[in-house]
PDB file of C-alpha atoms in Angstrom:
ATOM      1  CA  MET L   1      18.658   2.452  -2.011  1.00  0.00           C
ATOM      2  CA  THR L   2      16.155   3.723   0.556  1.00  0.00           C
ATOM      3  CA  ALA L   3      15.176   0.346   2.084  1.00  0.00           C
ATOM      4  CA  MET L   4      11.572   1.311   1.334  1.00  0.00           C
ATOM      5  CA  CYS L   5      10.443  -2.291   1.827  1.00  0.00           C
ATOM      6  CA  HIS L   6      12.608  -3.243   4.785  1.00  0.00           C
ATOM      7  CA  GLY L   7      10.901  -5.990   6.758  1.00  0.00           C
ATOM      8  CA  ARG L   8       8.233  -6.668   4.143  1.00  0.00           C
ATOM      9  CA  VAL L   9       7.660 -10.087   2.571  1.00  0.00           C
ATOM     10  CA  VAL L  10       6.781  -9.923  -1.106  1.00  0.00           C
ATOM     11  CA  ILE L  11       5.502 -12.563  -3.517  1.00  0.00           C
ATOM     12  CA  VAL L  12       6.159 -12.032  -7.222  1.00  0.00           C
ATOM     13  CA  THR L  13       4.616 -14.506  -9.674  1.00  0.00           C
ATOM     14  CA  GLY L  14       6.214 -15.167 -13.034  1.00  0.00           C
ATOM     15  CA  ALA L  15       9.434 -13.823 -11.541  1.00  0.00           C
ATOM     16  CA  GLY L  16      11.952 -16.008 -13.337  1.00  0.00           C
ATOM     17  CA  ARG L  17      12.419 -13.682 -16.288  1.00  0.00           C
ATOM     18  CA  GLY L  18      11.465 -10.314 -17.741  1.00  0.00           C
ATOM     19  CA  LEU L  19       9.261  -7.993 -15.719  1.00  0.00           C
ATOM     20  CA  GLY L  20       8.816 -10.407 -12.822  1.00  0.00           C
ATOM     21  CA  ARG L  21      12.549 -10.883 -12.408  1.00  0.00           C
ATOM     22  CA  ALA L  22      13.092  -7.115 -12.484  1.00  0.00           C
ATOM     23  CA  HIS L  23      10.371  -6.635  -9.854  1.00  0.00           C
ATOM     24  CA  ALA L  24      11.818  -9.325  -7.583  1.00  0.00           C
ATOM     25  CA  LEU L  25      15.325  -7.851  -7.755  1.00  0.00           C
ATOM     26  CA  ALA L  26      14.011  -4.322  -7.186  1.00  0.00           C
ATOM     27  CA  PHE L  27      12.022  -5.353  -4.099  1.00  0.00           C
ATOM     28  CA  ALA L  28      15.028  -7.201  -2.703  1.00  0.00           C
ATOM     29  CA  ALA L  29      17.224  -4.141  -3.297  1.00  0.00           C
ATOM     30  CA  GLU L  30      14.771  -2.161  -1.160  1.00  0.00           C
ATOM     31  CA  GLY L  31      15.040  -4.613   1.738  1.00  0.00           C
ATOM     32  CA  ALA L  32      12.148  -7.007   1.040  1.00  0.00           C
ATOM     33  CA  ARG L  33      12.318 -10.752   1.478  1.00  0.00           C
ATOM     34  CA  VAL L  34      11.007 -12.215  -1.768  1.00  0.00           C
ATOM     35  CA  VAL L  35       9.144 -15.364  -2.771  1.00  0.00           C
ATOM     36  CA  VAL L  36      10.110 -15.912  -6.418  1.00  0.00           C
ATOM     37  CA  ASN L  37       7.416 -17.888  -8.233  1.00  0.00           C
ATOM     38  CA  ASP L  38       7.912 -19.259 -11.735  1.00  0.00           C
ATOM     39  CA  LEU L  39       7.021 -22.453 -13.573  1.00  0.00           C
ATOM     40  CA  GLY L  40       9.785 -21.898 -16.107  1.00  0.00           C
ATOM     41  CA  VAL L  41       7.454 -22.415 -19.082  1.00  0.00           C
ATOM     42  CA  GLY L  42       7.937 -21.228 -22.637  1.00  0.00           C
ATOM     43  CA  LEU L  43       6.264 -18.216 -24.222  1.00  0.00           C
ATOM     44  CA  ASP L  44       3.167 -20.307 -24.998  1.00  0.00           C
ATOM     45  CA  GLY L  45       2.993 -21.935 -21.561  1.00  0.00           C
ATOM     46  CA  ALA L  46       4.529 -25.234 -22.655  1.00  0.00           C
ATOM     47  CA  GLY L  47       7.234 -27.077 -20.761  1.00  0.00           C
ATOM     48  CA  GLY L  48       8.340 -26.198 -17.269  1.00  0.00           C
ATOM     49  CA  SER L  49      11.502 -25.874 -15.221  1.00  0.00           C
ATOM     50  CA  GLY L  50      12.411 -24.568 -11.789  1.00  0.00           C
ATOM     51  CA  ASP L  51      15.681 -23.145 -13.052  1.00  0.00           C
ATOM     52  CA  PRO L  52      14.568 -19.541 -13.800  1.00  0.00           C
ATOM     53  CA  ALA L  53      13.106 -19.012 -10.320  1.00  0.00           C
ATOM     54  CA  GLN L  54      16.130 -20.511  -8.604  1.00  0.00           C
ATOM     55  CA  ARG L  55      18.526 -18.363 -10.645  1.00  0.00           C
ATOM     56  CA  VAL L  56      16.713 -15.213  -9.506  1.00  0.00           C
ATOM     57  CA  VAL L  57      16.851 -16.413  -5.902  1.00  0.00           C
ATOM     58  CA  GLU L  58      20.590 -16.903  -6.271  1.00  0.00           C
ATOM     59  CA  GLU L  59      20.965 -13.403  -7.744  1.00  0.00           C
ATOM     60  CA  ILE L  60      19.141 -11.908  -4.771  1.00  0.00           C
ATOM     61  CA  ARG L  61      21.172 -13.896  -2.249  1.00  0.00           C
ATOM     62  CA  ALA L  62      24.438 -13.017  -3.991  1.00  0.00           C
ATOM     63  CA  ALA L  63      23.550  -9.349  -3.524  1.00  0.00           C
ATOM     64  CA  GLY L  64      22.953  -9.896   0.193  1.00  0.00           C
ATOM     65  CA  GLY L  65      19.175 -10.282   0.084  1.00  0.00           C
ATOM     66  CA  GLU L  66      16.751 -12.991   1.159  1.00  0.00           C
ATOM     67  CA  ALA L  67      14.621 -15.017  -1.255  1.00  0.00           C
ATOM     68  CA  VAL L  68      13.046 -18.418  -1.740  1.00  0.00           C
ATOM     69  CA  ALA L  69      11.847 -20.128  -4.916  1.00  0.00           C
ATOM     70  CA  HIS L  70       8.340 -21.459  -5.521  1.00  0.00           C
ATOM     71  CA  GLY L  71       7.603 -23.569  -8.588  1.00  0.00           C
ATOM     72  CA  GLY L  72       3.883 -24.233  -8.133  1.00  0.00           C
ATOM     73  CA  ASP L  73       1.141 -23.551 -10.693  1.00  0.00           C
ATOM     74  CA  ILE L  74      -0.548 -20.432  -9.326  1.00  0.00           C
ATOM     75  CA  ALA L  75      -3.541 -20.929 -11.646  1.00  0.00           C
ATOM     76  CA  SER L  76      -4.476 -23.959  -9.537  1.00  0.00           C
ATOM     77  CA  THR L  77      -5.961 -23.896  -6.047  1.00  0.00           C
ATOM     78  CA  GLU L  78      -3.172 -26.076  -4.679  1.00  0.00           C
ATOM     79  CA  GLY L  79      -0.414 -24.005  -6.267  1.00  0.00           C
ATOM     80  CA  ALA L  80      -1.854 -20.663  -5.159  1.00  0.00           C
ATOM     81  CA  ALA L  81      -2.414 -21.907  -1.608  1.00  0.00           C
ATOM     82  CA  SER L  82       1.122 -23.284  -1.391  1.00  0.00           C
ATOM     83  CA  LEU L  83       2.490 -19.961  -2.674  1.00  0.00           C
ATOM     84  CA  VAL L  84       1.017 -18.097   0.301  1.00  0.00           C
ATOM     85  CA  THR L  85       1.997 -20.920   2.646  1.00  0.00           C
ATOM     86  CA  THR L  86       5.605 -20.708   1.414  1.00  0.00           C
ATOM     87  CA  ALA L  87       5.762 -17.033   2.393  1.00  0.00           C
ATOM     88  CA  LEU L  88       4.205 -17.633   5.800  1.00  0.00           C
ATOM     89  CA  GLU L  89       6.252 -20.722   6.665  1.00  0.00           C
ATOM     90  CA  THR L  90       9.537 -19.272   5.413  1.00  0.00           C
ATOM     91  CA  TYR L  91       9.282 -15.702   6.671  1.00  0.00           C
ATOM     92  CA  GLY L  92       6.328 -15.692   9.072  1.00  0.00           C
ATOM     93  CA  ARG L  93       4.320 -13.038   7.257  1.00  0.00           C
ATOM     94  CA  LEU L  94       3.081 -11.758   3.890  1.00  0.00           C
ATOM     95  CA  ASP L  95       2.811  -8.079   3.010  1.00  0.00           C
ATOM     96  CA  THR L  96       2.730  -7.708  -0.777  1.00  0.00           C
ATOM     97  CA  LEU L  97       1.533  -9.797  -3.710  1.00  0.00           C
ATOM     98  CA  VAL L  98       2.619  -8.908  -7.238  1.00  0.00           C
ATOM     99  CA  ASN L  99       0.612 -10.868  -9.813  1.00  0.00           C
ATOM    100  CA  ASN L 100       2.695 -10.937 -12.968  1.00  0.00           C
ATOM    101  CA  ALA L 101       2.707 -14.455 -14.450  1.00  0.00           C
ATOM    102  CA  GLY L 102       1.431 -14.942 -17.981  1.00  0.00           C
ATOM    103  CA  PHE L 103       2.097 -16.103 -21.514  1.00  0.00           C
ATOM    104  CA  LEU L 104       0.844 -15.521 -25.055  1.00  0.00           C
ATOM    105  CA  ARG L 105      -0.872 -17.563 -27.747  1.00  0.00           C
ATOM    106  CA  ASP L 106      -1.553 -14.955 -30.396  1.00  0.00           C
ATOM    107  CA  ARG L 107      -3.966 -15.621 -33.262  1.00  0.00           C
ATOM    108  CA  MET L 108      -6.490 -13.639 -35.267  1.00  0.00           C
ATOM    109  CA  LEU L 109      -9.975 -14.422 -33.919  1.00  0.00           C
ATOM    110  CA  VAL L 110     -11.021 -16.714 -36.769  1.00  0.00           C
ATOM    111  CA  ASN L 111      -7.862 -18.780 -36.220  1.00  0.00           C
ATOM    112  CA  LEU L 112      -7.928 -18.764 -32.418  1.00  0.00           C
ATOM    113  CA  ALA L 113      -8.396 -22.268 -31.034  1.00  0.00           C
ATOM    114  CA  GLU L 114     -10.537 -22.877 -27.979  1.00  0.00           C
ATOM    115  CA  ASP L 115      -7.535 -24.366 -26.156  1.00  0.00           C
ATOM    116  CA  ASP L 116      -5.536 -21.207 -26.836  1.00  0.00           C
ATOM    117  CA  TRP L 117      -8.390 -19.099 -25.468  1.00  0.00           C
ATOM    118  CA  ASP L 118      -8.733 -21.245 -22.345  1.00  0.00           C
ATOM    119  CA  ALA L 119      -4.996 -21.435 -21.634  1.00  0.00           C
ATOM    120  CA  VAL L 120      -4.438 -17.669 -21.818  1.00  0.00           C
ATOM    121  CA  LEU L 121      -7.534 -16.837 -19.743  1.00  0.00           C
ATOM    122  CA  ARG L 122      -6.461 -19.439 -17.202  1.00  0.00           C
ATOM    123  CA  VAL L 123      -2.930 -18.204 -16.605  1.00  0.00           C
ATOM    124  CA  HIS L 124      -3.788 -14.508 -16.576  1.00  0.00           C
ATOM    125  CA  VAL L 125      -7.215 -14.339 -14.928  1.00  0.00           C
ATOM    126  CA  LYS L 126      -7.189 -17.431 -12.695  1.00  0.00           C
ATOM    127  CA  GLY L 127      -3.484 -16.844 -12.116  1.00  0.00           C
ATOM    128  CA  HIS L 128      -4.385 -13.460 -10.641  1.00  0.00           C
ATOM    129  CA  PHE L 129      -7.568 -14.496  -8.860  1.00  0.00           C
ATOM    130  CA  LEU L 130      -6.332 -17.531  -6.936  1.00  0.00           C
ATOM    131  CA  PRO L 131      -3.174 -16.022  -5.357  1.00  0.00           C
ATOM    132  CA  LEU L 132      -5.206 -12.912  -4.537  1.00  0.00           C
ATOM    133  CA  LYS L 133      -7.956 -15.022  -2.960  1.00  0.00           C
ATOM    134  CA  HIS L 134      -5.560 -16.935  -0.710  1.00  0.00           C
ATOM    135  CA  ALA L 135      -3.526 -13.884   0.249  1.00  0.00           C
ATOM    136  CA  ALA L 136      -6.696 -11.921   0.993  1.00  0.00           C
ATOM    137  CA  ALA L 137      -8.047 -14.726   3.197  1.00  0.00           C
ATOM    138  CA  HIS L 138      -4.853 -14.523   5.267  1.00  0.00           C
ATOM    139  CA  TRP L 139      -5.011 -10.739   5.553  1.00  0.00           C
ATOM    140  CA  ARG L 140      -8.696 -10.813   6.496  1.00  0.00           C
ATOM    141  CA  ALA L 141      -7.948 -13.318   9.255  1.00  0.00           C
ATOM    142  CA  GLU L 142      -5.104 -11.134  10.527  1.00  0.00           C
ATOM    143  CA  SER L 143      -7.344  -8.080  10.544  1.00  0.00           C
ATOM    144  CA  ARG L 144     -10.127  -9.897  12.377  1.00  0.00           C
ATOM    145  CA  GLU L 145      -7.627 -10.977  15.027  1.00  0.00           C
ATOM    146  CA  GLY L 146      -6.813  -7.321  15.618  1.00  0.00           C
ATOM    147  CA  ARG L 147      -3.347  -7.447  14.063  1.00  0.00           C
ATOM    148  CA  PRO L 148      -2.497  -4.436  11.875  1.00  0.00           C
ATOM    149  CA  VAL L 149      -2.435  -5.138   8.145  1.00  0.00           C
ATOM    150  CA  VAL L 150      -0.621  -2.915   5.658  1.00  0.00           C
ATOM    151  CA  ALA L 151      -0.984  -5.165   2.631  1.00  0.00           C
ATOM    152  CA  ARG L 152      -0.525  -4.376  -1.037  1.00  0.00           C
ATOM    153  CA  VAL L 153      -1.494  -6.127  -4.264  1.00  0.00           C
ATOM    154  CA  VAL L 154      -0.152  -5.081  -7.651  1.00  0.00           C
ATOM    155  CA  ASN L 155      -1.872  -6.731 -10.612  1.00  0.00           C
ATOM    156  CA  THR L 156      -0.579  -6.706 -14.174  1.00  0.00           C
ATOM    157  CA  THR L 157      -2.884  -5.637 -16.969  1.00  0.00           C
ATOM    158  CA  SER L 158      -1.831  -4.343 -20.393  1.00  0.00           C
ATOM    159  CA  GLY L 159      -2.582  -1.728 -23.006  1.00  0.00           C
ATOM    160  CA  ALA L 160      -4.146  -4.653 -24.858  1.00  0.00           C
ATOM    161  CA  GLY L 161      -6.709  -4.937 -22.073  1.00  0.00           C
ATOM    162  CA  LEU L 162      -7.369  -1.201 -22.009  1.00  0.00           C
ATOM    163  CA  LEU L 163      -7.516  -0.499 -25.754  1.00  0.00           C
ATOM    164  CA  GLY L 164      -7.490  -3.892 -27.479  1.00  0.00           C
ATOM    165  CA  SER L 165      -4.761  -5.434 -29.644  1.00  0.00           C
ATOM    166  CA  VAL L 166      -5.168  -6.993 -33.070  1.00  0.00           C
ATOM    167  CA  GLY L 167      -4.307 -10.688 -33.036  1.00  0.00           C
ATOM    168  CA  GLN L 168      -4.585 -10.894 -29.246  1.00  0.00           C
ATOM    169  CA  GLY L 169      -8.279 -11.393 -28.545  1.00  0.00           C
ATOM    170  CA  ASN L 170      -7.618 -13.911 -25.773  1.00  0.00           C
ATOM    171  CA  TYR L 171      -4.870 -11.835 -24.148  1.00  0.00           C
ATOM    172  CA  ALA L 172      -6.849  -8.578 -24.429  1.00  0.00           C
ATOM    173  CA  ALA L 173      -9.929 -10.181 -22.856  1.00  0.00           C
ATOM    174  CA  ALA L 174      -7.828 -11.601 -20.028  1.00  0.00           C
ATOM    175  CA  LYS L 175      -6.089  -8.314 -19.308  1.00  0.00           C
ATOM    176  CA  ALA L 176      -9.397  -6.414 -19.369  1.00  0.00           C
ATOM    177  CA  GLY L 177     -10.721  -8.929 -16.851  1.00  0.00           C
ATOM    178  CA  ILE L 178      -7.789  -8.200 -14.564  1.00  0.00           C
ATOM    179  CA  VAL L 179      -8.804  -4.529 -14.466  1.00  0.00           C
ATOM    180  CA  GLY L 180     -12.300  -5.514 -13.326  1.00  0.00           C
ATOM    181  CA  LEU L 181     -10.859  -7.864 -10.711  1.00  0.00           C
ATOM    182  CA  THR L 182      -8.591  -5.080  -9.451  1.00  0.00           C
ATOM    183  CA  LEU L 183     -11.478  -2.647  -8.982  1.00  0.00           C
ATOM    184  CA  VAL L 184     -13.614  -5.189  -7.133  1.00  0.00           C
ATOM    185  CA  ALA L 185     -10.755  -6.362  -4.909  1.00  0.00           C
ATOM    186  CA  ALA L 186      -9.857  -2.773  -4.003  1.00  0.00           C
ATOM    187  CA  ALA L 187     -13.461  -2.109  -2.961  1.00  0.00           C
ATOM    188  CA  GLU L 188     -13.864  -5.354  -1.001  1.00  0.00           C
ATOM    189  CA  LEU L 189     -10.513  -5.587   0.758  1.00  0.00           C
ATOM    190  CA  GLY L 190      -9.912  -2.013   1.872  1.00  0.00           C
ATOM    191  CA  ARG L 191     -11.641  -2.676   5.191  1.00  0.00           C
ATOM    192  CA  TYR L 192      -8.932  -5.229   6.001  1.00  0.00           C
ATOM    193  CA  GLY L 193      -5.997  -2.914   5.291  1.00  0.00           C
ATOM    194  CA  VAL L 194      -5.369  -4.164   1.740  1.00  0.00           C
ATOM    195  CA  GLN L 195      -4.742  -1.847  -1.216  1.00  0.00           C
ATOM    196  CA  VAL L 196      -5.083  -3.217  -4.746  1.00  0.00           C
ATOM    197  CA  ASN L 197      -3.808  -1.506  -7.889  1.00  0.00           C
ATOM    198  CA  ALA L 198      -2.807  -2.516 -11.399  1.00  0.00           C
ATOM    199  CA  ILE L 199      -0.059  -1.581 -13.810  1.00  0.00           C
ATOM    200  CA  ALA L 200      -0.087  -1.673 -17.606  1.00  0.00           C
ATOM    201  CA  PRO L 201       3.642  -2.017 -18.328  1.00  0.00           C
ATOM    202  CA  ALA L 202       5.402  -1.499 -21.639  1.00  0.00           C
ATOM    203  CA  ALA L 203       8.861  -3.077 -21.780  1.00  0.00           C
ATOM    204  CA  ARG L 204      10.956  -5.268 -24.018  1.00  0.00           C
ATOM    205  CA  THR L 205      10.631  -8.866 -22.791  1.00  0.00           C
ATOM    206  CA  ARG L 206      10.285 -12.350 -24.313  1.00  0.00           C
ATOM    207  CA  MET L 207       6.552 -11.703 -24.627  1.00  0.00           C
ATOM    208  CA  THR L 208       6.802  -8.381 -26.464  1.00  0.00           C
ATOM    209  CA  GLU L 209       9.953  -8.535 -28.602  1.00  0.00           C
ATOM    210  CA  ASP L 210       8.184 -10.130 -31.589  1.00  0.00           C
ATOM    211  CA  ALA L 211       4.828  -8.357 -31.368  1.00  0.00           C
ATOM    212  CA  PHE L 212       6.346  -4.917 -30.705  1.00  0.00           C
ATOM    213  CA  SER L 213       9.770  -4.960 -32.291  1.00  0.00           C
ATOM    214  CA  GLY L 214      10.346  -1.226 -31.818  1.00  0.00           C
ATOM    215  CA  LEU L 215       9.843  -1.338 -28.054  1.00  0.00           C
ATOM    216  CA  SER L 216      13.110  -0.536 -26.288  1.00  0.00           C
ATOM    217  CA  ALA L 217      12.053   0.276 -22.699  1.00  0.00           C
ATOM    218  CA  LEU L 218      13.516  -2.090 -20.120  1.00  0.00           C
ATOM    219  CA  PRO L 219      11.640  -4.148 -17.507  1.00  0.00           C
ATOM    220  CA  GLU L 220      13.740  -2.404 -14.860  1.00  0.00           C
ATOM    221  CA  ASP L 221      12.114   0.886 -15.895  1.00  0.00           C
ATOM    222  CA  VAL L 222       8.713  -0.378 -14.680  1.00  0.00           C
ATOM    223  CA  SER L 223       9.811  -1.867 -11.358  1.00  0.00           C
ATOM    224  CA  PRO L 224      10.282   1.358  -9.331  1.00  0.00           C
ATOM    225  CA  LEU L 225       6.552   2.118  -9.573  1.00  0.00           C
ATOM    226  CA  VAL L 226       5.698  -1.471  -8.652  1.00  0.00           C
ATOM    227  CA  VAL L 227       7.968  -1.311  -5.607  1.00  0.00           C
ATOM    228  CA  TRP L 228       6.352   1.925  -4.453  1.00  0.00           C
ATOM    229  CA  LEU L 229       2.844   0.538  -4.943  1.00  0.00           C
ATOM    230  CA  GLY L 230       3.915  -2.566  -3.002  1.00  0.00           C
ATOM    231  CA  SER L 231       5.286  -0.573  -0.089  1.00  0.00           C
ATOM    232  CA  ALA L 232       3.720   1.155   2.904  1.00  0.00           C
ATOM    233  CA  ALA L 233       4.647   4.471   1.280  1.00  0.00           C
ATOM    234  CA  SER L 234       1.698   4.160  -1.130  1.00  0.00           C
ATOM    235  CA  THR L 235      -0.884   4.594   1.634  1.00  0.00           C
ATOM    236  CA  GLY L 236      -4.211   5.857   0.295  1.00  0.00           C
ATOM    237  CA  VAL L 237      -3.670   4.679  -3.307  1.00  0.00           C
ATOM    238  CA  THR L 238      -6.048   1.881  -4.311  1.00  0.00           C
ATOM    239  CA  GLY L 239      -8.292   0.883  -7.190  1.00  0.00           C
ATOM    240  CA  ARG L 240      -6.018   2.613  -9.718  1.00  0.00           C
ATOM    241  CA  VAL L 241      -4.445   1.587 -13.014  1.00  0.00           C
ATOM    242  CA  PHE L 242      -1.067   2.998 -14.013  1.00  0.00           C
ATOM    243  CA  GLU L 243       0.688   2.753 -17.351  1.00  0.00           C
ATOM    244  CA  ALA L 244       4.477   2.653 -17.069  1.00  0.00           C
ATOM    245  CA  GLU L 245       7.005   2.805 -19.881  1.00  0.00           C
ATOM    246  CA  ALA L 246      10.628   3.922 -19.572  1.00  0.00           C
ATOM    247  CA  GLY L 247      10.525   7.236 -17.663  1.00  0.00           C
ATOM    248  CA  ARG L 248       6.799   7.844 -18.206  1.00  0.00           C
ATOM    249  CA  ILE L 249       4.028   7.090 -15.682  1.00  0.00           C
ATOM    250  CA  THR L 250       0.375   7.675 -16.589  1.00  0.00           C
ATOM    251  CA  VAL L 251      -2.754   7.301 -14.483  1.00  0.00           C
ATOM    252  CA  MET L 252      -5.196   5.527 -16.782  1.00  0.00           C
ATOM    253  CA  GLU L 253      -8.809   6.680 -16.590  1.00  0.00           C
ATOM    254  CA  GLY L 254     -11.378   4.076 -17.504  1.00  0.00           C
ATOM    255  CA  TRP L 255     -15.039   3.965 -18.382  1.00  0.00           C
ATOM    256  CA  ARG L 256     -17.119   6.818 -17.037  1.00  0.00           C
ATOM    257  CA  PRO L 257     -20.387   8.431 -18.231  1.00  0.00           C
ATOM    258  CA  GLY L 258     -20.009  10.634 -21.280  1.00  0.00           C
ATOM    259  CA  PRO L 259     -22.710  12.444 -23.325  1.00  0.00           C
ATOM    260  CA  THR L 260     -26.205  11.290 -22.372  1.00  0.00           C
ATOM    261  CA  ALA L 261     -29.690  11.667 -23.844  1.00  0.00           C
ATOM    262  CA  ASP L 262     -32.868  10.870 -21.919  1.00  0.00           C
ATOM    263  CA  LYS L 263     -36.198  10.906 -23.724  1.00  0.00           C
ATOM    264  CA  GLY L 264     -38.127  10.039 -20.592  1.00  0.00           C
ATOM    265  CA  ALA L 265     -39.887   7.240 -22.457  1.00  0.00           C
ATOM    266  CA  ARG L 266     -39.058   4.282 -24.690  1.00  0.00           C
ATOM    267  CA  TRP L 267     -37.185   5.095 -27.902  1.00  0.00           C
ATOM    268  CA  THR L 268     -38.110   3.739 -31.294  1.00  0.00           C
ATOM    269  CA  PRO L 269     -35.154   2.095 -33.099  1.00  0.00           C
ATOM    270  CA  SER L 270     -34.866   5.089 -35.454  1.00  0.00           C
ATOM    271  CA  GLU L 271     -34.987   7.561 -32.578  1.00  0.00           C
ATOM    272  CA  ALA L 272     -32.408   5.555 -30.620  1.00  0.00           C
ATOM    273  CA  GLY L 273     -30.119   5.492 -33.631  1.00  0.00           C
ATOM    274  CA  ALA L 274     -30.429   9.233 -34.197  1.00  0.00           C
ATOM    275  CA  ALA L 275     -29.790   9.917 -30.513  1.00  0.00           C
ATOM    276  CA  ALA L 276     -26.766   7.600 -30.489  1.00  0.00           C
ATOM    277  CA  ARG L 277     -25.241   9.347 -33.506  1.00  0.00           C
ATOM    278  CA  GLY L 278     -25.746  12.722 -31.872  1.00  0.00           C
ATOM    279  CA  LEU L 279     -24.091  11.537 -28.667  1.00  0.00           C
ATOM    280  CA  LEU L 280     -21.153  10.050 -30.569  1.00  0.00           C
ATOM    281  CA  ALA L 281     -20.596  13.385 -32.262  1.00  0.00           C
ATOM    282  CA  GLU L 282     -20.141  14.947 -28.810  1.00  0.00           C
ATOM    283  CA  ALA L 283     -18.044  12.119 -27.327  1.00  0.00           C
ATOM    284  CA  GLU L 284     -14.285  11.702 -27.210  1.00  0.00           C
ATOM    285  CA  PRO L 285     -13.087   9.246 -29.875  1.00  0.00           C
ATOM    286  CA  PRO L 286     -11.812   5.909 -28.537  1.00  0.00           C
ATOM    287  CA  GLY L 287      -8.117   5.156 -28.418  1.00  0.00           C
ATOM    288  CA  ARG L 288      -6.751   3.254 -31.393  1.00  0.00           C
ATOM    289  CA  VAL L 289      -6.549  -0.510 -30.988  1.00  0.00           C
ATOM    290  CA  TYR L 290      -2.929  -1.678 -31.000  1.00  0.00           C
ATOM    291  CA  GLY L 291      -2.016  -3.024 -34.433  1.00  0.00           C
ATOM    292  CA  ALA L 292      -4.955  -1.363 -36.188  1.00  0.00           C
ATOM    293  CA  VAL L 293      -4.850   1.237 -38.957  1.00  0.00           C
ATOM    294  CA  ARG L 294      -7.631   3.329 -40.431  1.00  0.00           C
ATOM    295  CA  SER L 295      -8.032   1.150 -43.500  1.00  0.00           C
ATOM    296  CA  GLY L 296      -7.687  -2.208 -41.804  1.00  0.00           C
ATOM    297  CA  VAL L 297      -5.116  -4.025 -39.728  1.00  0.00           C
ATOM    298  CA  VAL L 298      -1.391  -4.375 -39.800  1.00  0.00           C
ATOM    299  CA  ARG L 299      -1.190  -8.156 -39.662  1.00  0.00           C
ATOM    300  CA  ASP L 300      -3.303 -10.986 -41.008  1.00  0.00           C
TER     301      ASP L 300
END
């Protein structure tokens, strides 16, 4: 290894299993001291145990690294604040935040309960926002005191948030929200020495093995990009979304103006419709929603 993150202190949320575990181990292998956060919940967010986080800590220590477990709920103000405090009190600094925690409650829209909507939005969107808010407050204070800040945030979105995914309206909405949060945070926090990017990973984990049975890429295939984005070596890269799967890395390009028509005055409904159809004929077709087919959808 190159010790790319030597001396850095890294928080990884949802790090007890899957992608988060792979990220935590990869950062530790590159010399980082890692705060391993995980509630130990099931795929739907039920239950809770500190065992997964502690096992990852023990793996890191057995390999000669430094790590500490954190079992707080990062979608709560208290849990997110204590997460940042754990890094500062244990290691005296914080350099990188990897927001990764999440779970699924998949349903078609007409069957999606309000509780399932709220729970998924809470863990993904609030679970990104609150740790980011508390970490950013620390970095802003450091910057205002004249101390150099070389901070990194890596958020976790999904192809579901970029293209949509049948049966995952709550998850897709949450992951799309994370992209918006990433862009705003990158714009607001750059002045304090903080870079914010997002990844849309594709890997076989507990969350994906049922929904995408043919997916064979490993979580460990995604982590090298996350480590680089979380290191000082990524200087100048912010406000970007990357898709990572196996050996493939793609810079995702989001909404931007396409074909435009300007009448210079108010359209009538018929005129607006005719103009819209003409513009659509010139525009690039949208990407296919995951799980959708031309004649309908794959699952009911």
